[in-house]
Amino acid sequence: MTQHALMGPEIHIERAEGAYLYGKNDRKILDAISSWWVITHGHCHPKIANAVKAQADKLDQVIFAGFTHEPAERLTEKLLRFTDPLLEFVFYSDSGSTAVEAALKMAIGYHTHTGNPRTKIVALEGGYHGDTFGAMSAGARGVFNKLYEPYLFETTHLPFPAPGKEAKTLQVFKDLLKKEGNNVAALILEPLVLGADGMKIYSPETLKSLHDLCKEYGVLLIADEVMTGFGRTGTKFACEQAGIVPDIMCLSKGLTGGFLPMGATMCSRDIYKAFYKEDRAKTFFHSTSFTGNPLSCAAAVANLDLWDTEPVQQNINDITKAHARARGWFEARPDVAGVRTIGTIFALDIPDSTSGYLSSLGPVLYDFYLEHDVLLRPIGNSVYILPPYCVTQADLDLIYDTLWRSLDFIRDEGQQQAA
Ligand SMILES: Cc1ncc(COP(=O)(O)O)c(C=O)c1O
C-alpha cells in the first residue's frame, strides 16, 4: 500500500506506549488509527507484554496439529465465553486474511459434506476482506486488485445498503436467492461498517434482514469482524447490535489487543459436524505453520483478561460520546459531507472531484497530519479516526483540532487556486 516512487522516507519508530508512537529524537506521534486498526487497549500494554514475556520462557512454538498447549486451551475457553454460545468451535490462524480464507473453505466444505454442494459466494459492494486470493475474490473489485482480476473467483456483490437505499440491497439479494438460492454457499460481509471502503456505515436493521434471508435459504452468514470486533463499533462485536449470530465469524486485529498477529475463525457446531467424519477425505484441510502460536495465544488471553478487569467498555463509551459531540461541530461545516460515527469510529468525506482511493487529497492530508504529529491515514477523500481505547479526552481534542485545521487548510488552498 506504499508507492515508494511518490512517498517520502518512512518514519522510524523506536518504541510505543499507550496511544503514542515515539520516533527519533523522542518525536511523539499520536496514533489516531490504532496502527491499522489493531491496537485496542494501547501500545505495549504491560499486562499483555508481561504475559508474552512469561510465555516466551516456557513454550515458543509447537505444531498445532495433533498437539495442544495451555495458552491455546485457556484462550479457547475464554473466547467461547466472550462470544455467543452458538459459536462453539474455533480455528486459529495468523491474520485477518487467513481467518477469511478458512471461513470461505468452511462454508464451501459444509455444503459439500452435507450433500448439497453450493458454489456461489455473495458479498457486499465495497467490501474488503484481505489481500489473499480468496479474500480478494470476496472483496470489492477496484484499484487494489484490478491487476489480479482474471485470477479471482466470481462473486456476486450486492449494492451497498447506504442509508435510504437499504430496500434495493435487500431486493437484489431476495431476487438472487429466489433464482439460485440453492447454489449460494455464503454471504460474507463486514457487519455495520465497511472499513477499507472509507468507514461506510449501514444499519443494524439491514444486517438483521440480510441474516434472516440467509436463514430462509440455508445460506451461511460469514461475519468478518476483523476490524469491527473487540469493541470498535461500541459493542464487543458489531453483530450484537443487530441481535444476530453469524454461522461463521472471522477475528484478528484486536484479538491480541493488537500485540501479536493472530486470526481466529469461529463456527457453529453444524459446520464442525460437517467435517467430523470417519473419512479422512472430509478433514478440514487448512494449515498455517503458526496456527495456535503460544505467544499469540498468551497475548490474546491477556487481552480478554483486560476486558474482565479494566474499564474497557467505559473507555469505549467515553470515546463514543466524544465522537458524537464532535460530529455536531463538523456537521456545521459546509465543506464536509457524510459526517458519521459508530462507537469509537468517526469519519467524514471531503467533497473532491477525484474521490475514491486515488483521490489526490489523501496524500496531502496524510502529510499535513504527520506534520502535526498525528497519525491519520485518509482513505481517498475520507478521513477517519479510530483510536486505541486508552486515548484521553485531551488526545481526542487534539485529533479533532488537527482534523479541523486540515479542513481549513484544504479550503484555503482551494480558494487560492481558484483566485
Ligand atoms: C474487515 C477486514 N477483513 C480482513 C482484513 C485483512 O486482515 P489482515 O490485514 O490481517 O490480513 C482486514 C484488514 O484490514 C479487514 O479490515
Tab-separated table of N, CA, C and O in Angstrom, residues 138-214:
chain	number	residue	atom	x	y	z
A	138	ALA	N	-13.636	-12.275	-2.639
A	138	ALA	CA	-14.851	-11.880	-1.924
A	138	ALA	C	-14.964	-10.357	-1.848
A	138	ALA	O	-16.054	-9.813	-1.720
A	139	GLY	N	-13.855	-9.675	-1.924
A	139	GLY	CA	-13.844	-8.221	-1.761
A	139	GLY	C	-14.263	-7.486	-3.022
A	139	GLY	O	-14.490	-8.085	-4.079
A	140	ALA	N	-14.379	-6.168	-2.864
A	140	ALA	CA	-14.765	-5.322	-3.990
A	140	ALA	C	-13.687	-5.372	-5.057
A	140	ALA	O	-12.510	-5.557	-4.764
A	141	ARG	N	-14.106	-5.210	-6.294
A	141	ARG	CA	-13.133	-5.074	-7.378
A	141	ARG	C	-12.766	-3.587	-7.488
A	141	ARG	O	-13.629	-2.728	-7.398
A	142	GLY	N	-11.504	-3.302	-7.662
A	142	GLY	CA	-11.114	-1.898	-7.763
A	142	GLY	C	-9.619	-1.785	-7.926
A	142	GLY	O	-8.946	-2.761	-8.274
A	143	VAL	N	-9.121	-0.601	-7.598
A	143	VAL	CA	-7.716	-0.328	-7.852
A	143	VAL	C	-6.788	-1.285	-7.096
A	143	VAL	O	-5.712	-1.634	-7.576
A	144	PHE	N	-7.244	-1.752	-5.919
A	144	PHE	CA	-6.406	-2.651	-5.114
A	144	PHE	C	-6.102	-3.969	-5.841
A	144	PHE	O	-5.062	-4.570	-5.641
A	145	ASN	N	-7.090	-4.471	-6.588
A	145	ASN	CA	-6.918	-5.834	-7.108
A	145	ASN	C	-7.201	-5.974	-8.599
A	145	ASN	O	-7.315	-7.083	-9.105
A	146	LYS	N	-7.280	-4.832	-9.302
A	146	LYS	CA	-7.602	-4.862	-10.732
A	146	LYS	C	-6.650	-5.783	-11.501
A	146	LYS	O	-7.047	-6.573	-12.351
A	147	LEU	N	-5.386	-5.689	-11.176
A	147	LEU	CA	-4.345	-6.463	-11.852
A	147	LEU	C	-4.584	-7.965	-11.769
A	147	LEU	O	-4.225	-8.719	-12.656
A	148	TYR	N	-5.203	-8.378	-10.666
A	148	TYR	CA	-5.336	-9.819	-10.399
A	148	TYR	C	-6.723	-10.352	-10.746
A	148	TYR	O	-7.005	-11.528	-10.528
A	149	GLU	N	-7.565	-9.465	-11.289
A	149	GLU	CA	-8.971	-9.826	-11.509
A	149	GLU	C	-9.166	-11.130	-12.291
A	149	GLU	O	-10.011	-11.951	-11.908
A	150	PRO	N	-8.367	-11.371	-13.336
A	150	PRO	CA	-8.589	-12.630	-14.074
A	150	PRO	C	-8.373	-13.877	-13.213
A	150	PRO	O	-8.802	-14.967	-13.581
A	151	TYR	N	-7.702	-13.731	-12.093
A	151	TYR	CA	-7.386	-14.896	-11.257
A	151	TYR	C	-8.344	-15.063	-10.081
A	151	TYR	O	-8.209	-15.988	-9.288
A	152	LEU	N	-9.278	-14.108	-9.939
A	152	LEU	CA	-10.182	-14.158	-8.776
A	152	LEU	C	-11.433	-14.964	-9.120
A	152	LEU	O	-11.903	-14.910	-10.256
A	153	PHE	N	-11.988	-15.682	-8.144
A	153	PHE	CA	-13.241	-16.385	-8.451
A	153	PHE	C	-14.394	-15.381	-8.450
A	153	PHE	O	-14.324	-14.319	-7.833
A	154	GLU	N	-15.440	-15.767	-9.192
A	154	GLU	CA	-16.564	-14.854	-9.380
A	154	GLU	C	-17.387	-14.765	-8.096
A	154	GLU	O	-17.685	-15.786	-7.478
A	155	THR	N	-17.734	-13.557	-7.722
A	155	THR	CA	-18.550	-13.336	-6.529
A	155	THR	C	-19.673	-12.387	-6.923
A	155	THR	O	-19.452	-11.491	-7.730
A	156	THR	N	-20.857	-12.589	-6.386
A	156	THR	CA	-21.932	-11.629	-6.656
A	156	THR	C	-21.915	-10.576	-5.563
A	156	THR	O	-21.972	-10.915	-4.373
A	157	HIS	N	-21.819	-9.326	-5.955
A	157	HIS	CA	-21.778	-8.241	-4.964
A	157	HIS	C	-23.125	-7.529	-4.897
A	157	HIS	O	-23.632	-7.061	-5.913
A	158	LEU	N	-23.690	-7.465	-3.706
A	158	LEU	CA	-24.958	-6.753	-3.512
A	158	LEU	C	-24.662	-5.266	-3.385
A	158	LEU	O	-23.643	-4.901	-2.786
A	159	PRO	N	-25.559	-4.401	-3.894
A	159	PRO	CA	-25.307	-2.963	-3.739
A	159	PRO	C	-25.176	-2.591	-2.259
A	159	PRO	O	-25.867	-3.175	-1.409
A	160	PHE	N	-24.301	-1.654	-1.960
A	160	PHE	CA	-24.103	-1.266	-0.560
A	160	PHE	C	-25.394	-0.649	-0.010
A	160	PHE	O	-25.982	0.237	-0.636
A	161	PRO	N	-25.854	-1.110	1.174
A	161	PRO	CA	-27.115	-0.577	1.728
A	161	PRO	C	-26.947	0.795	2.379
A	161	PRO	O	-27.126	0.948	3.588
A	162	ALA	N	-26.585	1.771	1.572
A	162	ALA	CA	-26.404	3.128	2.101
A	162	ALA	C	-27.725	3.594	2.703
A	162	ALA	O	-28.795	3.128	2.272
A	163	PRO	N	-27.662	4.517	3.687
A	163	PRO	CA	-28.910	4.994	4.288
A	163	PRO	C	-29.901	5.446	3.201
A	163	PRO	O	-29.549	6.218	2.314
A	164	GLY	N	-31.107	4.915	3.265
A	164	GLY	CA	-32.133	5.256	2.270
A	164	GLY	C	-32.156	4.289	1.094
A	164	GLY	O	-33.084	4.278	0.300
A	165	LYS	N	-31.106	3.483	0.953
A	165	LYS	CA	-31.049	2.566	-0.202
A	165	LYS	C	-31.075	1.097	0.235
A	165	LYS	O	-30.757	0.195	-0.534
A	166	GLU	N	-31.480	0.872	1.458
A	166	GLU	CA	-31.453	-0.489	2.007
A	166	GLU	C	-32.382	-1.431	1.257
A	166	GLU	O	-32.053	-2.604	1.032
A	167	ALA	N	-33.563	-0.904	0.870
A	167	ALA	CA	-34.578	-1.762	0.235
A	167	ALA	C	-34.011	-2.362	-1.049
A	167	ALA	O	-34.264	-3.526	-1.373
A	168	LYS	N	-33.235	-1.566	-1.778
A	168	LYS	CA	-32.651	-2.036	-3.050
A	168	LYS	C	-31.727	-3.241	-2.782
A	168	LYS	O	-31.797	-4.271	-3.469
A	169	THR	N	-30.884	-3.106	-1.775
A	169	THR	CA	-29.945	-4.192	-1.433
A	169	THR	C	-30.714	-5.472	-1.116
A	169	THR	O	-30.381	-6.551	-1.621
A	170	LEU	N	-31.738	-5.311	-0.289
A	170	LEU	CA	-32.492	-6.489	0.136
A	170	LEU	C	-33.230	-7.115	-1.045
A	170	LEU	O	-33.293	-8.339	-1.178
A	171	GLN	N	-33.744	-6.253	-1.933
A	171	GLN	CA	-34.459	-6.779	-3.102
A	171	GLN	C	-33.515	-7.548	-4.016
A	171	GLN	O	-33.843	-8.646	-4.490
A	172	VAL	N	-32.319	-7.007	-4.238
A	172	VAL	CA	-31.359	-7.693	-5.114
A	172	VAL	C	-31.010	-9.055	-4.513
A	172	VAL	O	-30.933	-10.066	-5.222
A	173	PHE	N	-30.831	-9.093	-3.193
A	173	PHE	CA	-30.487	-10.369	-2.530
A	173	PHE	C	-31.651	-11.351	-2.642
A	173	PHE	O	-31.463	-12.523	-2.985
A	174	LYS	N	-32.863	-10.833	-2.402
A	174	LYS	CA	-34.056	-11.700	-2.483
A	174	LYS	C	-34.182	-12.292	-3.885
A	174	LYS	O	-34.410	-13.485	-4.050
A	175	ASP	N	-34.036	-11.446	-4.898
A	175	ASP	CA	-34.176	-11.910	-6.286
A	175	ASP	C	-33.144	-12.987	-6.592
A	175	ASP	O	-33.442	-13.998	-7.219
A	176	LEU	N	-31.933	-12.755	-6.119
A	176	LEU	CA	-30.861	-13.726	-6.358
A	176	LEU	C	-31.197	-15.066	-5.691
A	176	LEU	O	-31.036	-16.133	-6.289
A	177	LEU	N	-31.691	-14.976	-4.445
A	177	LEU	CA	-31.991	-16.196	-3.699
A	177	LEU	C	-33.144	-16.966	-4.331
A	177	LEU	O	-33.138	-18.191	-4.381
A	178	LYS	N	-34.150	-16.205	-4.833
A	178	LYS	CA	-35.290	-16.871	-5.483
A	178	LYS	C	-34.812	-17.625	-6.703
A	178	LYS	O	-35.241	-18.723	-6.993
A	179	LYS	N	-33.887	-16.999	-7.435
A	179	LYS	CA	-33.414	-17.593	-8.688
A	179	LYS	C	-32.457	-18.768	-8.448
A	179	LYS	O	-32.583	-19.813	-9.043
A	180	GLU	N	-31.481	-18.536	-7.578
A	180	GLU	CA	-30.454	-19.583	-7.418
A	180	GLU	C	-30.013	-19.742	-5.964
A	180	GLU	O	-28.836	-19.974	-5.684
A	181	GLY	N	-30.991	-19.608	-5.050
A	181	GLY	CA	-30.694	-19.711	-3.617
A	181	GLY	C	-30.030	-21.029	-3.242
A	181	GLY	O	-29.170	-21.075	-2.364
A	182	ASN	N	-30.413	-22.096	-3.956
A	182	ASN	CA	-29.839	-23.393	-3.578
A	182	ASN	C	-28.400	-23.578	-4.073
A	182	ASN	O	-27.809	-24.628	-3.885
A	183	ASN	N	-27.874	-22.533	-4.714
A	183	ASN	CA	-26.458	-22.599	-5.096
A	183	ASN	C	-25.620	-21.551	-4.349
A	183	ASN	O	-24.438	-21.382	-4.617
A	184	VAL	N	-26.255	-20.799	-3.426
A	184	VAL	CA	-25.482	-19.774	-2.702
A	184	VAL	C	-24.930	-20.396	-1.415
A	184	VAL	O	-25.686	-20.790	-0.528
A	185	ALA	N	-23.614	-20.484	-1.346
A	185	ALA	CA	-22.982	-21.105	-0.173
A	185	ALA	C	-22.965	-20.148	1.014
A	185	ALA	O	-23.267	-20.541	2.139
A	186	ALA	N	-22.594	-18.889	0.760
A	186	ALA	CA	-22.434	-17.965	1.893
A	186	ALA	C	-22.560	-16.519	1.464
A	186	ALA	O	-22.277	-16.162	0.317
A	187	LEU	N	-22.998	-15.721	2.424
A	187	LEU	CA	-22.910	-14.262	2.294
A	187	LEU	C	-21.810	-13.834	3.254
A	187	LEU	O	-21.877	-14.126	4.456
A	188	ILE	N	-20.794	-13.170	2.727
A	188	ILE	CA	-19.731	-12.663	3.608
A	188	ILE	C	-19.830	-11.152	3.651
A	188	ILE	O	-20.009	-10.507	2.618
A	189	LEU	N	-19.762	-10.596	4.852
A	189	LEU	CA	-19.850	-9.140	4.961
A	189	LEU	C	-19.116	-8.631	6.199
A	189	LEU	O	-18.863	-9.372	7.149
A	190	GLU	N	-18.764	-7.347	6.135
A	190	GLU	CA	-18.269	-6.644	7.318
A	190	GLU	C	-19.518	-6.087	8.001
A	190	GLU	O	-20.214	-5.253	7.415
A	191	PRO	N	-19.837	-6.534	9.214
A	191	PRO	CA	-21.080	-6.077	9.833
A	191	PRO	C	-21.038	-4.596	10.229
A	191	PRO	O	-20.089	-4.155	10.872
A	192	LEU	N	-22.003	-3.854	9.785
A	192	LEU	CA	-22.254	-2.431	10.106
A	192	LEU	C	-21.272	-1.420	9.509
A	192	LEU	O	-21.661	-0.287	9.241
A	193	VAL	N	-20.019	-1.777	9.333
A	193	VAL	CA	-19.059	-0.783	8.799
A	193	VAL	C	-18.149	-1.403	7.745
A	193	VAL	O	-17.476	-2.402	8.017
A	194	LEU	N	-18.115	-0.789	6.569
A	194	LEU	CA	-17.144	-1.201	5.557
A	194	LEU	C	-15.902	-0.349	5.778
A	194	LEU	O	-15.858	0.827	5.409
A	195	GLY	N	-14.901	-0.943	6.419
A	195	GLY	CA	-13.733	-0.184	6.856
A	195	GLY	C	-12.913	0.368	5.711
A	195	GLY	O	-12.796	1.581	5.525
A	196	ALA	N	-12.350	-0.537	4.899
A	196	ALA	CA	-11.412	-0.101	3.859
A	196	ALA	C	-12.105	0.701	2.765
A	196	ALA	O	-11.449	1.391	1.992
A	197	ASP	N	-13.426	0.626	2.694
A	197	ASP	CA	-14.145	1.418	1.694
A	197	ASP	C	-14.415	2.833	2.210
A	197	ASP	O	-15.236	3.552	1.657
A	198	GLY	N	-13.787	3.204	3.295
A	198	GLY	CA	-13.926	4.570	3.803
A	198	GLY	C	-14.872	4.668	4.988
A	198	GLY	O	-15.550	5.680	5.155
A	199	MET	N	-14.924	3.625	5.818
A	199	MET	CA	-15.771	3.624	7.020
A	199	MET	C	-17.219	3.963	6.658
A	199	MET	O	-17.835	4.884	7.191
A	200	LYS	N	-17.752	3.182	5.711
A	200	LYS	CA	-19.161	3.383	5.315
A	200	LYS	C	-20.034	2.573	6.257
A	200	LYS	O	-19.798	1.380	6.472
A	201	ILE	N	-21.047	3.235	6.801
A	201	ILE	CA	-21.866	2.615	7.851
A	201	ILE	C	-23.249	2.247	7.303
A	201	ILE	O	-23.832	3.003	6.523
A	202	TYR	N	-23.756	1.096	7.686
A	202	TYR	CA	-25.152	0.750	7.358
A	202	TYR	C	-25.856	0.261	8.614
A	202	TYR	O	-25.217	0.010	9.644
A	203	SER	N	-27.166	0.118	8.499
A	203	SER	CA	-27.965	-0.041	9.733
A	203	SER	C	-27.997	-1.480	10.250
A	203	SER	O	-27.951	-2.443	9.469
A	204	PRO	N	-28.145	-1.616	11.575
A	204	PRO	CA	-28.313	-2.947	12.162
A	204	PRO	C	-29.558	-3.655	11.621
A	204	PRO	O	-29.568	-4.874	11.460
A	205	GLU	N	-30.604	-2.873	11.297
A	205	GLU	CA	-31.840	-3.489	10.777
A	205	GLU	C	-31.547	-4.190	9.443
A	205	GLU	O	-32.052	-5.273	9.169
A	206	THR	N	-30.729	-3.548	8.616
A	206	THR	CA	-30.399	-4.160	7.318
A	206	THR	C	-29.586	-5.429	7.536
A	206	THR	O	-29.816	-6.445	6.874
A	207	LEU	N	-28.650	-5.352	8.468
A	207	LEU	CA	-27.838	-6.543	8.768
A	207	LEU	C	-28.749	-7.692	9.218
A	207	LEU	O	-28.593	-8.840	8.797
A	208	LYS	N	-29.720	-7.345	10.043
A	208	LYS	CA	-30.666	-8.357	10.546
A	208	LYS	C	-31.466	-8.953	9.372
A	208	LYS	O	-31.647	-10.166	9.287
A	209	SER	N	-31.939	-8.093	8.467
A	209	SER	CA	-32.723	-8.595	7.324
A	209	SER	C	-31.867	-9.487	6.431
A	209	SER	O	-32.346	-10.514	5.923
A	210	LEU	N	-30.607	-9.121	6.226
A	210	LEU	CA	-29.720	-9.959	5.409
A	210	LEU	C	-29.528	-11.325	6.078
A	210	LEU	O	-29.562	-12.366	5.432
A	211	HIS	N	-29.351	-11.275	7.390
A	211	HIS	CA	-29.194	-12.509	8.168
A	211	HIS	C	-30.437	-13.393	8.021
A	211	HIS	O	-30.358	-14.602	7.783
A	212	ASP	N	-31.630	-12.765	8.140
A	212	ASP	CA	-32.874	-13.540	8.078
A	212	ASP	C	-33.045	-14.194	6.703
A	212	ASP	O	-33.513	-15.329	6.604
A	213	LEU	N	-32.664	-13.452	5.649
A	213	LEU	CA	-32.761	-14.030	4.301
A	213	LEU	C	-31.811	-15.224	4.167
A	213	LEU	O	-32.148	-16.238	3.553
A	214	CYS	N	-30.634	-15.099	4.751
A	214	CYS	CA	-29.675	-16.216	4.727
A	214	CYS	C	-30.300	-17.440	5.369
A	214	CYS	O	-30.254	-18.552	4.830
